[in-house]
PDB file of C-alpha atoms and ligand atoms in Angstrom:
ATOM      1  CA  MET A   8       0.000   0.000   0.000  1.00 39.00           C
ATOM      2  CA  VAL A   9       2.729   2.419   0.936  1.00 43.00           C
ATOM      3  CA  LEU A  10       4.629   1.641  -2.240  1.00 43.00           C
ATOM      4  CA  ALA A  11       1.537   2.215  -4.385  1.00 44.00           C
ATOM      5  CA  PHE A  12       0.966   5.536  -2.714  1.00 44.00           C
ATOM      6  CA  TRP A  13       4.512   6.654  -3.443  1.00 45.00           C
ATOM      7  CA  GLU A  14       4.284   5.476  -7.032  1.00 43.00           C
ATOM      8  CA  VAL A  15       1.246   7.634  -7.544  1.00 44.00           C
ATOM      9  CA  LYS A  16       2.864  10.562  -5.761  1.00 45.00           C
ATOM     10  CA  LEU A  17       6.066  10.226  -7.810  1.00 47.00           C
ATOM     11  CA  GLY A  18       4.123  10.027 -11.066  1.00 46.00           C
ATOM     12  CA  TYR A  19       2.289  13.163 -10.045  1.00 49.00           C
ATOM     13  CA  LEU A  20       5.523  14.982  -9.236  1.00 51.00           C
ATOM     14  CA  LEU A  21       7.121  13.908 -12.506  1.00 53.00           C
ATOM     15  CA  GLY A  22       4.102  15.216 -14.352  1.00 51.00           C
ATOM     16  CA  LYS A  23       3.068  11.788 -15.621  1.00 57.00           C
ATOM     17  CA  THR A  24      -0.441  12.112 -14.328  1.00 80.00           C
ATOM     18  CA  MET A  25      -2.339  14.682 -16.230  1.00 92.00           C
ATOM     19  CA  ARG A  26      -6.062  15.214 -16.147  1.00 96.00           C
ATOM     20  CA  CYS A  27      -8.404  17.097 -18.433  1.00 98.00           C
ATOM     21  CA  ILE A  28      -9.882  20.252 -16.870  1.00 98.00           C
ATOM     22  CA  PHE A  29     -13.335  19.338 -18.223  1.00 98.00           C
ATOM     23  CA  CYS A  30     -13.926  15.567 -17.902  1.00 98.00           C
ATOM     24  CA  LYS A  31     -11.169  15.100 -15.253  1.00 97.00           C
ATOM     25  CA  LEU A  32     -10.028  11.885 -16.989  1.00 97.00           C
ATOM     26  CA  ASP A  33      -6.394  10.970 -17.662  1.00 96.00           C
ATOM     27  CA  SER A  34      -5.176  13.079 -20.573  1.00 96.00           C
ATOM     28  CA  ALA A  35      -1.472  12.165 -20.535  1.00 93.00           C
ATOM     29  CA  ASN A  36      -1.729  10.586 -23.991  1.00 94.00           C
ATOM     30  CA  SER A  37      -3.678  13.415 -25.607  1.00 95.00           C
ATOM     31  CA  THR A  38      -1.981  14.895 -28.637  1.00 95.00           C
ATOM     32  CA  SER A  39      -3.918  18.046 -29.543  1.00 94.00           C
ATOM     33  CA  VAL A  40      -3.416  21.566 -28.238  1.00 95.00           C
ATOM     34  CA  GLU A  41      -6.529  23.567 -27.381  1.00 96.00           C
ATOM     35  CA  HIS A  42      -7.298  26.981 -28.883  1.00 95.00           C
ATOM     36  CA  ILE A  43      -8.958  29.042 -26.160  1.00 96.00           C
ATOM     37  CA  ILE A  44     -10.559  31.279 -28.817  1.00 91.00           C
ATOM     38  CA  PRO A  45     -11.413  29.475 -32.099  1.00 87.00           C
ATOM     39  CA  GLU A  46      -8.748  29.636 -34.781  1.00 82.00           C
ATOM     40  CA  SER A  47     -11.317  31.047 -37.190  1.00 76.00           C
ATOM     41  CA  LEU A  48     -11.486  34.186 -35.008  1.00 79.00           C
ATOM     42  CA  TRP A  49      -7.851  34.822 -35.874  1.00 74.00           C
ATOM     43  CA  ASN A  50      -6.421  33.217 -32.741  1.00 79.00           C
ATOM     44  CA  THR A  51      -2.908  31.844 -33.107  1.00 82.00           C
ATOM     45  CA  LYS A  52      -1.551  32.758 -29.674  1.00 87.00           C
ATOM     46  CA  GLN A  53      -4.029  31.836 -26.945  1.00 92.00           C
ATOM     47  CA  ILE A  54      -3.345  28.113 -26.828  1.00 95.00           C
ATOM     48  CA  LEU A  55      -3.236  25.520 -24.040  1.00 97.00           C
ATOM     49  CA  PRO A  56      -0.601  22.776 -24.270  1.00 95.00           C
ATOM     50  CA  ARG A  57      -1.722  19.231 -24.985  1.00 95.00           C
ATOM     51  CA  GLY A  58      -3.349  17.377 -22.112  1.00 95.00           C
ATOM     52  CA  VAL A  59      -4.873  20.398 -20.350  1.00 97.00           C
ATOM     53  CA  VAL A  60      -7.960  19.588 -22.432  1.00 98.00           C
ATOM     54  CA  CYS A  61      -8.098  15.939 -23.565  1.00 97.00           C
ATOM     55  CA  ASP A  62      -8.522  15.027 -27.238  1.00 97.00           C
ATOM     56  CA  LYS A  63     -12.096  13.891 -26.714  1.00 98.00           C
ATOM     57  CA  CYS A  64     -13.215  17.145 -25.067  1.00 98.00           C
ATOM     58  CA  ASN A  65     -11.203  19.177 -27.595  1.00 97.00           C
ATOM     59  CA  ASN A  66     -13.005  17.434 -30.414  1.00 97.00           C
ATOM     60  CA  TYR A  67     -16.392  17.783 -28.729  1.00 97.00           C
ATOM     61  CA  PHE A  68     -16.007  21.554 -28.215  1.00 97.00           C
ATOM     62  CA  SER A  69     -14.930  22.090 -31.767  1.00 94.00           C
ATOM     63  CA  ARG A  70     -17.939  20.232 -33.218  1.00 93.00           C
ATOM     64  CA  LYS A  71     -20.672  20.947 -30.691  1.00 93.00           C
ATOM     65  CA  VAL A  72     -19.889  24.319 -29.108  1.00 94.00           C
ATOM     66  CA  GLU A  73     -17.543  26.507 -31.154  1.00 92.00           C
ATOM     67  CA  ARG A  74     -19.116  25.801 -34.508  1.00 87.00           C
ATOM     68  CA  GLN A  75     -22.585  26.572 -33.125  1.00 88.00           C
ATOM     69  CA  PHE A  76     -21.350  29.647 -31.273  1.00 88.00           C
ATOM     70  CA  LEU A  77     -20.141  31.136 -34.542  1.00 84.00           C
ATOM     71  CA  CYS A  78     -23.781  30.926 -35.712  1.00 79.00           C
ATOM     72  CA  SER A  79     -25.264  32.572 -32.551  1.00 77.00           C
ATOM     73  CA  PRO A  80     -27.101  35.936 -32.939  1.00 74.00           C
ATOM     74  CA  GLU A  81     -24.178  37.856 -31.409  1.00 72.00           C
ATOM     75  CA  MET A  82     -21.619  36.238 -33.674  1.00 78.00           C
ATOM     76  CA  GLU A  83     -23.710  36.382 -36.843  1.00 78.00           C
ATOM     77  CA  SER A  84     -24.038  40.103 -36.279  1.00 77.00           C
ATOM     78  CA  LEU A  85     -20.281  40.465 -35.711  1.00 76.00           C
ATOM     79  CA  ARG A  86     -19.381  38.258 -38.633  1.00 77.00           C
ATOM     80  CA  PHE A  87     -21.643  40.318 -40.863  1.00 80.00           C
ATOM     81  CA  HIS A  88     -20.242  43.687 -39.773  1.00 76.00           C
ATOM     82  CA  GLN A  89     -16.639  42.499 -39.918  1.00 75.00           C
ATOM     83  CA  ALA A  90     -17.255  40.437 -43.053  1.00 76.00           C
ATOM     84  CA  ILE A  91     -15.731  37.311 -41.494  1.00 76.00           C
ATOM     85  CA  PRO A  92     -16.485  34.444 -43.838  1.00 73.00           C
ATOM     86  CA  SER A  93     -17.214  30.873 -42.825  1.00 71.00           C
ATOM     87  CA  LYS A  94     -14.840  28.161 -43.982  1.00 66.00           C
ATOM     88  CA  LYS A  95     -16.998  27.951 -47.097  1.00 73.00           C
ATOM     89  CA  GLY A  96     -16.449  31.659 -47.745  1.00 75.00           C
ATOM     90  CA  ARG A  97     -19.975  32.756 -46.814  1.00 78.00           C
ATOM     91  CA  VAL A  98     -20.671  35.821 -44.659  1.00 81.00           C
ATOM     92  CA  PRO A  99     -23.943  35.346 -42.730  1.00 78.00           C
ATOM     93  CA  PRO A 100     -26.740  37.733 -43.784  1.00 81.00           C
ATOM     94  CA  ILE A 101     -28.270  39.988 -41.153  1.00 79.00           C
ATOM     95  CA  MET A 102     -31.878  41.029 -40.556  1.00 78.00           C
ATOM     96  CA  GLY A 103     -32.740  44.683 -40.150  1.00 78.00           C
ATOM     97  CA  ALA A 104     -35.837  46.871 -40.109  1.00 76.00           C
ATOM     98  CA  MET A 105     -36.822  49.942 -42.055  1.00 74.00           C
ATOM     99  CA  LEU A 106     -38.589  52.792 -40.314  1.00 72.00           C
ATOM    100  CA  GLY A 107     -42.246  52.685 -41.354  1.00 69.00           C
ATOM    101  CA  SER A 108     -42.196  49.112 -42.616  1.00 71.00           C
ATOM    102  CA  GLU A 109     -43.101  45.956 -40.758  1.00 71.00           C
ATOM    103  CA  VAL A 110     -41.234  43.697 -43.135  1.00 72.00           C
ATOM    104  CA  PRO A 111     -37.750  42.721 -42.006  1.00 78.00           C
ATOM    105  CA  ILE A 112     -34.921  43.288 -44.445  1.00 80.00           C
ATOM    106  CA  SER A 113     -32.163  40.862 -45.160  1.00 79.00           C
ATOM    107  CA  ILE A 114     -28.766  42.294 -46.047  1.00 81.00           C
ATOM    108  CA  ARG A 115     -26.124  40.151 -47.668  1.00 84.00           C
ATOM    109  CA  ARG A 116     -22.412  40.569 -48.088  1.00 81.00           C
ATOM    110  CA  VAL A 117     -20.327  38.802 -50.629  1.00 80.00           C
ATOM    111  CA  LEU A 118     -16.547  38.728 -50.526  1.00 75.00           C
ATOM    112  CA  SER A 119     -14.542  38.801 -53.685  1.00 73.00           C
ATOM    113  CA  SER A 120     -10.779  38.968 -53.861  1.00 70.00           C
ATOM    114  CA  GLU A 121     -10.890  42.748 -54.148  1.00 71.00           C
ATOM    115  CA  GLU A 122     -13.962  44.019 -52.376  1.00 75.00           C
ATOM    116  CA  ILE A 123     -16.914  43.409 -50.112  1.00 76.00           C
ATOM    117  CA  VAL A 124     -20.223  43.787 -51.926  1.00 80.00           C
ATOM    118  CA  THR A 125     -23.208  44.586 -49.720  1.00 80.00           C
ATOM    119  CA  SER A 126     -26.697  44.116 -51.139  1.00 80.00           C
ATOM    120  CA  ILE A 127     -30.231  44.735 -49.853  1.00 80.00           C
ATOM    121  CA  GLU A 128     -33.404  43.278 -51.250  1.00 78.00           C
ATOM    122  CA  LEU A 129     -36.477  45.460 -50.794  1.00 80.00           C
ATOM    123  CA  ASN A 130     -40.116  44.575 -51.473  1.00 80.00           C
ATOM    124  CA  GLU A 131     -42.356  46.952 -53.429  1.00 84.00           C
ATOM    125  CA  ASP A 132     -43.686  48.751 -50.338  1.00 81.00           C
ATOM    126  CA  GLN A 133     -40.182  49.367 -49.076  1.00 80.00           C
ATOM    127  CA  VAL A 134     -39.041  50.616 -52.456  1.00 83.00           C
ATOM    128  CA  GLU A 135     -42.005  53.030 -52.374  1.00 83.00           C
ATOM    129  CA  LEU A 136     -41.010  54.270 -48.887  1.00 80.00           C
ATOM    130  CA  VAL A 137     -37.544  55.096 -50.207  1.00 81.00           C
ATOM    131  CA  ARG A 138     -38.856  56.587 -53.458  1.00 83.00           C
ATOM    132  CA  SER A 139     -41.325  58.863 -51.663  1.00 84.00           C
ATOM    133  CA  GLY A 140     -38.584  60.034 -49.303  1.00 79.00           C
ATOM    134  CA  GLN A 141     -40.490  58.777 -46.230  1.00 76.00           C
ATOM    135  CA  SER A 142     -37.788  56.409 -45.127  1.00 71.00           C
ATOM    136  CA  SER A 143     -34.337  55.569 -46.285  1.00 68.00           C
ATOM    137  CA  LYS A 144     -32.783  54.327 -43.073  1.00 72.00           C
ATOM    138  CA  VAL A 145     -32.379  50.726 -42.062  1.00 70.00           C
ATOM    139  CA  ASN A 146     -31.590  49.759 -38.477  1.00 68.00           C
ATOM    140  CA  PHE A 147     -29.509  46.723 -37.593  1.00 64.00           C
ATOM    141  CA  PRO A 148     -29.556  46.153 -33.860  1.00 60.00           C
ATOM    142  CA  ILE A 149     -26.753  44.070 -32.354  1.00 59.00           C
ATOM    143  CA  ALA A 150     -27.803  41.512 -29.809  1.00 55.00           C
ATOM    144  CA  SER A 151     -27.362  43.113 -26.393  1.00 53.00           C
ATOM    145  CA  GLY A 152     -28.575  42.977 -22.804  1.00 53.00           C
ATOM    146  CA  ILE A 153     -28.843  39.680 -21.000  1.00 57.00           C
ATOM    147  CA  PRO A 154     -29.558  36.910 -23.456  1.00 61.00           C
ATOM    148  CA  THR A 155     -29.640  33.272 -22.453  1.00 63.00           C
ATOM    149  CA  ALA A 156     -28.659  31.646 -25.745  1.00 83.00           C
ATOM    150  CA  LYS A 157     -27.373  28.375 -24.422  1.00 89.00           C
ATOM    151  CA  ILE A 158     -24.598  27.945 -26.928  1.00 90.00           C
ATOM    152  CA  THR A 159     -23.068  31.369 -26.251  1.00 91.00           C
ATOM    153  CA  SER A 160     -23.296  30.712 -22.536  1.00 94.00           C
ATOM    154  CA  ARG A 161     -21.576  27.324 -22.905  1.00 96.00           C
ATOM    155  CA  PHE A 162     -18.922  28.831 -25.172  1.00 96.00           C
ATOM    156  CA  LEU A 163     -18.211  31.490 -22.535  1.00 96.00           C
ATOM    157  CA  ALA A 164     -18.021  28.821 -19.819  1.00 98.00           C
ATOM    158  CA  LYS A 165     -15.502  26.864 -21.913  1.00 98.00           C
ATOM    159  CA  VAL A 166     -13.331  29.895 -22.647  1.00 98.00           C
ATOM    160  CA  ALA A 167     -13.515  31.009 -18.991  1.00 98.00           C
ATOM    161  CA  LEU A 168     -12.243  27.716 -17.593  1.00 98.00           C
ATOM    162  CA  GLU A 169      -9.531  27.468 -20.235  1.00 98.00           C
ATOM    163  CA  ALA A 170      -8.425  31.061 -19.613  1.00 97.00           C
ATOM    164  CA  LEU A 171      -8.224  30.253 -15.916  1.00 98.00           C
ATOM    165  CA  ALA A 172      -6.048  27.198 -16.634  1.00 97.00           C
ATOM    166  CA  GLN A 173      -3.879  29.376 -18.897  1.00 97.00           C
ATOM    167  CA  ARG A 174      -3.483  31.942 -16.106  1.00 97.00           C
ATOM    168  CA  LEU A 175      -2.520  29.270 -13.570  1.00 97.00           C
ATOM    169  CA  LEU A 176      -0.338  27.232 -15.935  1.00 95.00           C
ATOM    170  CA  PRO A 177       2.963  28.850 -14.846  1.00 95.00           C
ATOM    171  CA  HIS A 178       2.238  28.041 -11.189  1.00 95.00           C
ATOM    172  CA  TYR A 179       3.096  24.636  -9.781  1.00 92.00           C
ATOM    173  CA  GLY A 180      -0.112  22.614  -9.362  1.00 93.00           C
ATOM    174  CA  GLY A 181      -2.147  25.403 -10.986  1.00 95.00           C
ATOM    175  CA  VAL A 182      -3.905  23.240 -13.571  1.00 95.00           C
ATOM    176  CA  ASP A 183      -4.538  20.520 -10.955  1.00 95.00           C
ATOM    177  CA  TYR A 184      -6.255  23.164  -8.882  1.00 96.00           C
ATOM    178  CA  VAL A 185      -8.622  23.910 -11.783  1.00 97.00           C
ATOM    179  CA  VAL A 186      -9.330  20.168 -12.165  1.00 97.00           C
ATOM    180  CA  GLU A 187      -9.921  19.504  -8.485  1.00 96.00           C
ATOM    181  CA  GLU A 188     -11.647  22.636  -7.238  1.00 97.00           C
ATOM    182  CA  GLU A 189     -15.305  21.786  -6.720  1.00 97.00           C
ATOM    183  CA  GLN A 190     -16.485  25.367  -7.077  1.00 96.00           C
ATOM    184  CA  PHE A 191     -15.684  25.083 -10.803  1.00 97.00           C
ATOM    185  CA  ASP A 192     -17.706  21.883 -11.279  1.00 97.00           C
ATOM    186  CA  LEU A 193     -20.909  23.664 -12.276  1.00 97.00           C
ATOM    187  CA  VAL A 194     -19.295  25.874 -14.939  1.00 97.00           C
ATOM    188  CA  ARG A 195     -17.230  22.882 -16.121  1.00 97.00           C
ATOM    189  CA  GLU A 196     -20.332  20.729 -16.562  1.00 96.00           C
ATOM    190  CA  HIS A 197     -22.229  23.557 -18.207  1.00 97.00           C
ATOM    191  CA  ALA A 198     -19.488  23.935 -20.813  1.00 97.00           C
ATOM    192  CA  ARG A 199     -18.906  20.238 -21.455  1.00 98.00           C
ATOM    193  CA  TYR A 200     -22.345  18.680 -20.955  1.00 96.00           C
ATOM    194  CA  GLY A 201     -24.794  21.594 -21.044  1.00 94.00           C
ATOM    195  CA  ARG A 202     -26.353  20.441 -17.764  1.00 90.00           C
ATOM    196  CA  VAL A 203     -27.528  23.880 -16.632  1.00 92.00           C
ATOM    197  CA  LYS A 204     -30.704  24.888 -18.431  1.00 90.00           C
ATOM    198  CA  GLU A 205     -30.178  28.650 -18.375  1.00 92.00           C
ATOM    199  CA  TRP A 206     -26.932  30.410 -17.541  1.00 94.00           C
ATOM    200  CA  PRO A 207     -27.356  34.117 -18.354  1.00 93.00           C
ATOM    201  CA  TYR A 208     -24.494  36.320 -19.468  1.00 93.00           C
ATOM    202  CA  TYR A 209     -24.165  40.046 -20.124  1.00 93.00           C
ATOM    203  CA  VAL A 210     -23.596  41.510 -23.598  1.00 90.00           C
ATOM    204  CA  ARG A 211     -22.827  45.088 -24.646  1.00 89.00           C
ATOM    205  CA  ARG A 212     -20.559  46.959 -27.012  1.00 86.00           C
ATOM    206  CA  ILE A 213     -17.676  48.666 -25.210  1.00 88.00           C
ATOM    207  CA  TYR A 214     -15.921  50.152 -28.237  1.00 80.00           C
ATOM    208  CA  ASP A 215     -16.576  50.341 -31.900  1.00 74.00           C
ATOM    209  CA  ALA A 216     -14.826  47.552 -33.703  1.00 67.00           C
ATOM    210  CA  ASP A 217     -13.653  49.830 -36.486  1.00 63.00           C
ATOM    211  CA  LEU A 218     -12.659  52.781 -34.307  1.00 53.00           C
ATOM    212  CA  ASP A 219     -10.633  50.682 -31.935  1.00 46.00           C
ATOM    213  CA  GLU A 220      -7.302  51.765 -33.365  1.00 49.00           C
ATOM    214  CA  LYS A 221      -8.058  55.436 -32.701  1.00 45.00           C
ATOM    215  CA  ILE A 222      -9.360  54.814 -29.208  1.00 45.00           C
ATOM    216  CA  HIS A 223      -6.607  52.577 -27.955  1.00 46.00           C
ATOM    217  CA  GLY A 224      -3.713  53.563 -30.175  1.00 45.00           C
ATOM    218  CA  LEU A 225      -3.120  49.972 -31.117  1.00 46.00           C
ATOM    219  CA  ASP A 226      -1.780  48.527 -34.290  1.00 49.00           C
ATOM    220  CA  GLY A 227      -4.849  47.363 -36.127  1.00 54.00           C
ATOM    221  CA  GLN A 228      -8.070  46.003 -34.733  1.00 60.00           C
ATOM    222  CA  LYS A 229      -8.304  44.294 -31.415  1.00 69.00           C
ATOM    223  CA  VAL A 230     -10.134  41.098 -32.268  1.00 76.00           C
ATOM    224  CA  HIS A 231     -10.246  39.498 -28.818  1.00 86.00           C
ATOM    225  CA  GLU A 232      -9.174  40.178 -25.257  1.00 91.00           C
ATOM    226  CA  TYR A 233     -10.213  38.770 -21.896  1.00 95.00           C
ATOM    227  CA  ASP A 234      -9.685  39.011 -18.151  1.00 96.00           C
ATOM    228  CA  PHE A 235     -11.253  38.115 -14.813  1.00 97.00           C
ATOM    229  CA  LEU A 236     -13.102  40.297 -12.342  1.00 97.00           C
ATOM    230  CA  HIS A 237     -13.272  39.667  -8.588  1.00 96.00           C
ATOM    231  CA  THR A 238     -15.956  41.865  -7.072  1.00 95.00           C
ATOM    232  CA  ASP A 239     -16.064  43.194  -3.515  1.00 93.00           C
ATOM    233  CA  HIS A 240     -18.990  40.828  -2.983  1.00 92.00           C
ATOM    234  CA  GLY A 241     -16.754  37.816  -3.563  1.00 94.00           C
ATOM    235  CA  GLU A 242     -18.041  37.055  -7.057  1.00 96.00           C
ATOM    236  CA  PHE A 243     -15.788  35.867  -9.862  1.00 97.00           C
ATOM    237  CA  TYR A 244     -16.568  36.886 -13.462  1.00 98.00           C
ATOM    238  CA  PHE A 245     -14.952  36.169 -16.790  1.00 98.00           C
ATOM    239  CA  VAL A 246     -15.053  39.037 -19.291  1.00 98.00           C
ATOM    240  CA  LEU A 247     -14.388  38.475 -22.984  1.00 96.00           C
ATOM    241  CA  ALA A 248     -14.453  41.082 -25.759  1.00 92.00           C
ATOM    242  CA  LEU A 249     -14.730  40.109 -29.419  1.00 87.00           C
ATOM    243  CA  TYR A 250     -14.433  43.047 -31.830  1.00 81.00           C
ATOM    244  CA  GLY A 251     -15.487  45.384 -29.028  1.00 83.00           C
ATOM    245  CA  VAL A 252     -18.514  43.325 -27.963  1.00 86.00           C
ATOM    246  CA  GLU A 253     -18.108  42.478 -24.299  1.00 92.00           C
ATOM    247  CA  LEU A 254     -19.528  39.157 -23.060  1.00 93.00           C
ATOM    248  CA  THR A 255     -19.481  38.502 -19.315  1.00 96.00           C
ATOM    249  CA  ILE A 256     -20.295  35.318 -17.411  1.00 97.00           C
ATOM    250  CA  ASN A 257     -20.334  34.525 -13.707  1.00 97.00           C
ATOM    251  CA  ILE A 258     -17.967  31.601 -13.136  1.00 98.00           C
ATOM    252  CA  GLY A 259     -19.575  30.790  -9.796  1.00 96.00           C
ATOM    253  CA  GLY A 260     -23.120  30.155 -10.970  1.00 96.00           C
ATOM    254  CA  PRO A 261     -25.993  30.933 -13.345  1.00 96.00           C
ATOM    255  CA  CYS A 262     -26.708  34.462 -12.174  1.00 95.00           C
ATOM    256  CA  ILE A 263     -25.598  37.833 -13.603  1.00 95.00           C
ATOM    257  CA  GLU A 264     -27.258  40.412 -11.308  1.00 96.00           C
ATOM    258  CA  GLY A 265     -23.992  40.947  -9.419  1.00 96.00           C
ATOM    259  CA  TYR A 266     -22.344  42.172 -12.608  1.00 97.00           C
ATOM    260  CA  GLU A 267     -25.138  44.686 -13.205  1.00 96.00           C
ATOM    261  CA  THR A 268     -24.603  45.938  -9.656  1.00 96.00           C
ATOM    262  CA  TRP A 269     -20.860  46.190 -10.287  1.00 97.00           C
ATOM    263  CA  LEU A 270     -21.517  48.175 -13.482  1.00 97.00           C
ATOM    264  CA  LYS A 271     -23.750  50.603 -11.583  1.00 96.00           C
ATOM    265  CA  GLU A 272     -21.132  51.034  -8.874  1.00 96.00           C
ATOM    266  CA  ASN A 273     -18.369  51.641 -11.427  1.00 96.00           C
ATOM    267  CA  ASP A 274     -19.955  53.987 -13.969  1.00 95.00           C
ATOM    268  CA  ASN A 275     -20.423  51.201 -16.520  1.00 95.00           C
ATOM    269  CA  ALA A 276     -16.664  50.747 -16.876  1.00 95.00           C
ATOM    270  CA  SER A 277     -15.456  47.601 -18.555  1.00 96.00           C
ATOM    271  CA  PRO A 278     -13.313  45.406 -16.289  1.00 96.00           C
ATOM    272  CA  LEU A 279     -11.034  45.098 -19.341  1.00 95.00           C
ATOM    273  CA  TYR A 280     -10.191  48.820 -19.014  1.00 92.00           C
ATOM    274  CA  TRP A 281     -10.593  49.326 -15.281  1.00 92.00           C
ATOM    275  CA  GLY A 282      -8.403  48.972 -12.175  1.00 89.00           C
ATOM    276  CA  LYS A 283      -5.090  47.342 -13.099  1.00 88.00           C
ATOM    277  CA  ASN A 284      -6.168  47.444 -16.758  1.00 88.00           C
ATOM    278  CA  ALA A 285      -6.794  51.192 -16.810  1.00 86.00           C
ATOM    279  CA  GLU A 286      -4.459  53.243 -18.945  1.00 73.00           C
ATOM    280  CA  GLY A 287      -1.905  55.506 -17.296  1.00 54.00           C
TER     281      GLY A 287
HETATM  282 ZN1   ZN B   8     -11.703  15.711 -21.332  1.00 77.85          ZN
END
């Protein structure tokens, strides 16, 4: 018995035992690295080494969570505005509304090698509204507020746990802590198995995707950034921004009211540009 114990302990110390942060099963033989943000959102840097997420979970997320997330209302809107094509080269169309008309309008974008062509199809009534000068504006709202789209919520849960593992990776035993800590079990199971029916998150635009360079003085667009927020009330949030759209999820449980309170108390600042992240 004593020998067995020491064998296990030695294997652990030598790093032979490795467990997946989602299913908690042995992942020592896994071969794939995990992209925290999907590769198709231009991520080549935020990557977890092999074994932090096992091959089976890696494969599952790619097929059942990330692919669907890219088709969520928030992402379809972003992909349209930024003209991000799918692997098949198709930019999703977006639905808008014209003032004075009940009929929704679909706008399409087609990418060629030289330009982005945007086209709108109007019905006869809508053409008449434009012709008579009564209306020529079309509104395209981005999804905002507190949606509960399950796939976005599960995607956020996945990215949150992976970002946490990434943060703790340099610390001895850091990834094991993520695997073993029971307070992460709910968010883990939500991401991997979708066991929580509704896990709300908070969505808003914090900077214009196209104006980002002017605002932050950065080279080019900021496609994605993320960080964690510990509130004075002991809550732990994960905050992700994609093209200036901020998505926030509570890592501790399916409830977002605490973040709304935090926003009120902090003049609607974004945790990504607040406190230690504030400029100057
Ligand atoms: Zn796994």
